[in-house]
Amino acid sequence: MDLAALLQLLIPSWSSVVLLGTFFAYLAAAGSILPGKVVPGAALPDGSRLYYRCNGLVSLLLLVALLGLGAWTDFLRPTIIAERGLELLSTTLIFSTLVTLVLYAAGCNSGSNSSSLKPHVSGNLIHDLWFGIQLNPQFIGIDLKFFFVRAGMMGWLLISLSVLARSVQDGDLSLSMTLYQLFCVLYILDYFVHEEYMTSTWDIIAERLGFMLVFGDLVWIPFTFSIQGWWLLRNSIELTTTAAVTNFFIFLIGYMVFRGANKQKHMFKRNPKALIWGHPPKVVGGKLLASGYWGIARHCNYLGDLLLALSFSLPCGLSSPVPYFYPIYLLILLIWRERRDEARCAEKYREIWAEYRRLVPWRIFPYIY
């Protein structure tokens, strides 16, 4: 494909605008109406808490059912996203940029002193646009930070399913594509089964909402995490049975570490006396968990995330470095984020953090880093 043709495909159309708008409208309505467990968020500096309706799984299953019904009745084509991927990418990027500008303007004009909405303006325009100036901005009662990450994860699944439909339509469904799709479905469904754990992550409790999170949730997650599916749609990769089984076990180990570490942290925050692997937790300074996965590495959840990212790319074999963009990027991102986390924790916990580092010397990779 030449550059002119590529640029033509990137031009947004009214169809892509309608698709994106309908998707967001559905998520807003479903998130507000459908039943779900209401989970209290972390206590904010002013003592207040936000409450999150965790009905993402119900919303996702209903959406997939409606789309399946639409495809069955020929109301819509299941391959429509695969056919309009690039213009949906550019449309979502433009939307993310506009949202960032609106968030900045609304934040600057906010007179609220609450922890959620108090503006934090540094005076550096680029910094404030990138990191945001409000912690939990809302729109018609919807917490936008929680909404956007939900939209990104669902968008990833919809892209993958459309790519799968295109592969089936072309009569070219391979073992590689099947493995990749299986991993995506399991990972995303698991995310929504445990959606309440998201409420205790650093992004939700500490990061302000700016372009970094808006772009990361709406553009980066769905369109970058699905690169392997796009690659397999255009390249025939044959895996041996041994390679497929090895790939599956890497996914399984990554999942166990990622989900186990996040679950342990979430449960510890809810109940500091909850047993970890059948034993009372080891706690440093009454605040920092040093048991279970968190006694192996200070950011063991990142290790699980990296193994999962690798497992998504391995079905592509060694055909090209392109399908490995996601795990390579994630490695760089998580090392950068780990450094930021370490600096913040050192400032917040001081001597307690120093003791935790002594007990758990490894950052992400035990005995390596």
XYZ file of C-alpha atoms in Angstrom:
369
model
C 0.000 0.000 0.000
C 1.443 3.382 -1.003
C 1.382 6.456 1.208
C -1.435 8.166 -0.700
C -3.715 5.136 -0.341
C -2.854 4.863 3.361
C -3.687 8.506 3.997
C -6.964 8.085 2.126
C -7.936 5.206 4.413
C -7.141 7.327 7.475
C -9.636 10.047 6.555
C -12.604 9.832 8.962
C -16.025 9.245 7.451
C -19.483 9.922 8.809
C -19.907 6.150 9.123
C -16.950 5.932 11.511
C -18.300 8.891 13.511
C -21.694 7.199 13.805
C -20.098 3.881 14.806
C -17.999 5.513 17.514
C -20.839 7.709 18.754
C -23.252 4.768 18.936
C -20.683 2.739 20.859
C -20.167 5.482 23.447
C -23.907 6.128 23.729
C -24.537 2.430 24.384
C -21.819 2.286 27.047
C -23.155 5.391 28.780
C -26.714 4.020 28.847
C -25.735 0.470 29.784
C -23.334 1.627 32.489
C -26.065 3.711 34.103
C -29.005 1.312 33.729
C -27.806 -2.274 33.901
C -27.424 -3.911 37.329
C -23.988 -4.351 38.836
C -22.066 -4.426 42.074
C -21.467 -0.938 43.457
C -17.875 -0.749 44.695
C -16.436 2.063 46.827
C -13.262 3.596 45.461
C -10.183 4.418 47.508
C -10.482 7.165 50.089
C -9.418 10.488 48.586
C -7.285 13.054 50.459
C -10.372 15.001 51.561
C -11.936 11.820 52.978
C -14.504 11.403 50.201
C -14.977 8.323 48.046
C -16.323 7.686 44.587
C -18.576 4.702 43.959
C -18.355 2.595 40.819
C -21.089 0.442 39.301
C -19.176 -2.596 38.052
C -21.558 -3.870 35.396
C -19.010 -4.063 32.606
C -19.426 -7.818 32.078
C -23.199 -7.547 31.705
C -22.764 -4.547 29.393
C -20.238 -6.419 27.246
C -22.269 -9.624 26.959
C -25.399 -7.682 26.059
C -23.475 -5.673 23.455
C -22.011 -8.806 21.843
C -25.486 -10.392 21.841
C -27.003 -7.319 20.163
C -24.227 -7.236 17.569
C -24.679 -10.959 16.946
C -28.410 -10.415 16.455
C -27.676 -7.552 14.088
C -25.321 -9.737 12.048
C -27.801 -12.633 11.993
C -30.593 -10.375 10.678
C -28.221 -8.741 8.157
C -28.718 -5.391 9.884
C -24.944 -4.949 10.110
C -21.827 -6.648 8.834
C -19.652 -8.316 11.501
C -16.602 -7.340 9.437
C -17.400 -3.612 9.414
C -14.728 -2.718 11.983
C -12.087 -4.761 10.151
C -13.037 -2.936 6.956
C -12.876 0.526 8.531
C -10.049 0.035 11.008
C -7.850 2.936 9.907
C -10.605 5.514 9.686
C -11.924 4.405 13.078
C -8.388 4.858 14.396
C -8.171 8.441 13.133
C -11.717 9.239 14.282
C -10.957 8.002 17.785
C -7.683 9.943 17.848
C -9.476 13.163 16.895
C -12.146 12.482 19.516
C -9.481 11.866 22.183
C -7.779 15.151 21.327
C -11.057 17.090 21.528
C -11.932 15.437 24.842
C -8.526 16.414 26.240
C -9.059 20.063 25.276
C -12.551 20.080 26.815
C -11.241 18.475 30.014
C -8.518 21.103 30.255
C -10.926 24.000 29.690
C -13.504 22.607 32.117
C -10.827 21.963 34.729
C -9.407 25.470 34.464
C -12.897 26.895 34.979
C -13.697 24.618 37.911
C -14.044 26.267 41.296
C -14.376 22.990 43.178
C -12.095 22.257 46.127
C -12.934 18.543 46.286
C -10.130 16.056 45.710
C -11.927 14.726 42.623
C -12.448 18.009 40.799
C -9.954 20.501 42.206
C -7.769 21.671 39.291
C -4.001 21.171 39.587
C -2.514 23.596 37.082
C 1.277 23.557 36.808
C 1.478 26.453 34.353
C 3.137 24.234 31.743
C 0.468 23.792 29.050
C 1.980 20.634 27.536
C 2.367 19.024 30.965
C -1.191 19.893 31.994
C -2.708 18.638 28.750
C -0.714 15.408 28.896
C -1.250 14.509 32.559
C -4.545 16.322 33.089
C -5.524 18.722 35.852
C -8.499 16.966 37.505
C -8.481 13.579 39.190
C -12.005 12.356 38.458
C -13.890 14.615 36.028
C -17.462 13.589 35.295
C -20.014 14.101 32.530
C -23.755 13.695 33.219
C -22.869 11.715 36.324
C -20.431 9.366 34.540
C -16.891 9.034 35.891
C -14.967 9.570 32.668
C -11.765 7.833 33.740
C -13.587 4.594 34.571
C -15.758 4.966 31.452
C -12.844 5.399 29.056
C -10.873 2.382 30.251
C -14.043 0.275 29.957
C -14.562 1.578 26.422
C -10.968 0.744 25.485
C -11.160 -2.843 26.706
C -14.506 -3.454 24.993
C -13.232 -1.784 21.835
C -10.266 -4.149 21.775
C -12.606 -7.153 21.892
C -14.887 -5.756 19.177
C -11.912 -5.147 16.875
C -10.620 -8.676 17.484
C -14.022 -10.254 16.863
C -14.437 -8.300 13.623
C -10.978 -9.408 12.487
C -11.977 -12.989 13.360
C -15.173 -12.640 11.310
C -13.139 -11.379 8.366
C -10.756 -14.331 8.701
C -13.683 -16.776 8.701
C -15.288 -14.983 5.766
C -12.051 -15.288 3.789
C -11.834 -18.994 4.659
C -8.419 -18.498 6.233
C -8.912 -19.252 9.939
C -5.580 -20.625 11.195
C -4.376 -22.109 14.473
C -2.403 -18.909 15.045
C -5.486 -16.720 14.670
C -7.502 -19.083 16.858
C -4.894 -18.929 19.641
C -4.665 -15.138 19.506
C -8.444 -14.760 19.582
C -8.747 -17.226 22.459
C -6.186 -15.316 24.524
C -7.905 -11.990 23.824
C -11.358 -13.266 24.756
C -10.129 -14.921 27.964
C -8.125 -11.867 29.015
C -10.886 -9.340 28.331
C -13.648 -11.437 29.896
C -11.459 -11.935 32.957
C -10.907 -8.182 33.148
C -14.627 -7.551 33.345
C -15.264 -10.444 35.747
C -12.775 -8.729 38.085
C -13.630 -5.167 37.060
C -13.873 -4.025 40.664
C -10.115 -4.569 41.020
C -9.629 -1.680 38.600
C -10.941 0.701 41.260
C -7.797 0.189 43.355
C -5.254 0.636 40.543
C -2.881 3.598 40.360
C -4.547 4.998 37.234
C -7.899 5.282 38.988
C -6.789 6.465 42.419
C -3.858 8.741 41.571
C -3.473 9.695 37.889
C -5.313 12.788 36.697
C -7.291 12.526 33.470
C -5.419 14.069 30.573
C -4.356 13.068 27.079
C -2.090 10.315 28.435
C -5.021 8.341 29.850
C -7.667 9.386 27.301
C -5.452 8.436 24.351
C -4.128 5.372 26.178
C -7.618 4.051 26.923
C -9.466 4.923 23.722
C -6.750 4.619 21.073
C -3.733 2.761 22.373
C -5.466 -0.168 24.074
C -7.883 -1.196 21.305
C -5.799 -0.353 18.251
C -2.320 -1.323 19.490
C -3.273 -4.454 21.395
C -4.993 -5.777 18.255
C -1.970 -5.414 15.948
C -1.335 -9.174 16.099
C -4.837 -9.907 14.814
C -4.433 -7.501 11.899
C -1.061 -9.076 11.110
C -2.448 -12.616 11.132
C -5.322 -11.509 8.909
C -2.810 -10.598 6.189
C -0.076 -13.171 6.828
C -0.382 -16.956 6.947
C 1.515 -18.342 9.963
C 1.637 -22.074 10.667
C 2.445 -23.115 14.244
C 3.603 -26.538 15.333
C 1.691 -28.287 18.096
C 4.671 -27.851 20.435
C 4.815 -24.114 19.752
C 1.065 -23.761 20.338
C 1.180 -25.671 23.643
C 4.199 -23.645 24.823
C 2.415 -20.452 23.852
C -0.635 -21.483 25.870
C 1.436 -22.196 28.988
C 3.155 -18.799 28.738
C -0.300 -17.207 28.612
C -1.441 -19.289 31.585
C 1.600 -18.419 33.728
C 1.300 -14.750 32.803
C -2.378 -14.782 33.714
C -1.752 -16.455 37.072
C 0.914 -13.905 38.020
C -0.992 -10.870 36.709
C -4.382 -11.752 38.155
C -2.970 -13.234 41.361
C -0.836 -10.175 42.137
C -3.644 -7.711 41.444
C -6.113 -9.767 43.471
C -3.750 -9.964 46.434
C -3.225 -6.196 46.430
C -6.948 -5.502 46.089
C -7.879 -7.885 48.904
C -5.118 -6.481 51.126
C -6.476 -2.954 50.670
C -9.961 -4.180 51.569
C -8.817 -6.371 54.478
C -5.165 -6.076 55.627
C -5.528 -9.301 57.644
C -6.707 -11.496 54.771
C -4.581 -14.630 54.320
C -2.054 -14.682 51.491
C -1.366 -18.184 50.156
C -2.835 -19.581 53.378
C -0.668 -17.527 55.735
C -1.050 -14.185 57.545
C 0.378 -11.411 55.363
C 3.794 -9.913 56.030
C 3.285 -6.154 56.197
C 5.979 -3.482 56.298
C 5.169 -0.515 58.479
C 1.531 -1.530 58.615
C 1.064 -0.341 55.020
C 3.046 -2.283 52.436
C 2.291 -5.902 51.547
C 5.433 -8.060 51.362
C 3.776 -11.467 51.016
C 2.682 -13.607 48.103
C 3.555 -12.175 44.719
C 4.456 -8.873 46.379
C 7.177 -10.640 48.306
C 8.727 -11.868 45.040
C 9.031 -8.532 43.240
C 7.873 -5.012 44.056
C 5.938 -4.820 40.781
C 5.199 -8.483 40.142
C 1.934 -7.598 38.410
C 4.019 -5.986 35.658
C 5.812 -9.305 35.121
C 2.467 -11.028 34.564
C 1.386 -8.269 32.196
C 4.570 -8.679 30.147
C 4.178 -12.451 29.876
C 0.597 -11.981 28.704
C 1.687 -9.426 26.122
C 4.331 -11.853 24.844
C 1.760 -14.655 24.602
C -0.466 -12.450 22.393
C 2.421 -12.019 19.938
C 3.848 -15.541 19.891
C 1.070 -16.915 17.619
C 2.643 -14.730 14.907
C 5.856 -16.759 15.128
C 9.038 -15.004 14.077
C 7.553 -13.722 10.839
C 8.202 -10.062 11.630
C 9.018 -7.687 14.513
C 5.734 -5.846 13.839
C 3.499 -8.185 15.924
C 5.960 -7.783 18.808
C 5.466 -4.032 18.988
C 3.027 -4.412 21.891
C 5.278 -6.416 24.279
C 8.320 -4.286 23.372
C 6.396 -1.070 23.962
C 4.914 -2.475 27.171
C 8.350 -3.390 28.502
C 9.549 0.196 27.982
C 6.332 1.658 29.407
C 6.285 -0.505 32.521
C 9.933 0.135 33.325
C 9.218 3.889 32.991
C 6.071 3.544 35.107
C 7.878 1.421 37.681
C 10.472 4.181 38.050
C 7.704 6.745 38.554
C 5.994 4.470 41.091
C 9.234 3.940 42.975
C 9.898 7.691 43.202
C 6.386 8.378 44.455
C 6.485 5.556 47.000
C 9.910 6.636 48.256
C 8.557 10.141 48.844
C 5.304 8.932 50.403
C 6.536 6.078 52.633
C 10.184 7.125 53.199
C 11.827 4.724 55.682
C 8.998 2.194 55.272
C 9.730 2.038 51.554
C 13.447 1.617 52.243
C 12.644 -1.372 54.484
C 10.352 -2.862 51.837
C 13.109 -2.515 49.228
C 15.465 -4.335 51.543
C 13.000 -7.219 51.996
C 12.044 -7.330 48.305
C 15.086 -6.270 46.252
C 13.716 -7.168 42.800
C 11.694 -4.600 40.870
C 9.909 -6.667 38.160
C 11.972 -9.699 37.146
C 13.157 -11.829 40.112
C 16.955 -12.322 40.079
C 17.262 -10.185 36.926
C 15.941 -6.678 37.546
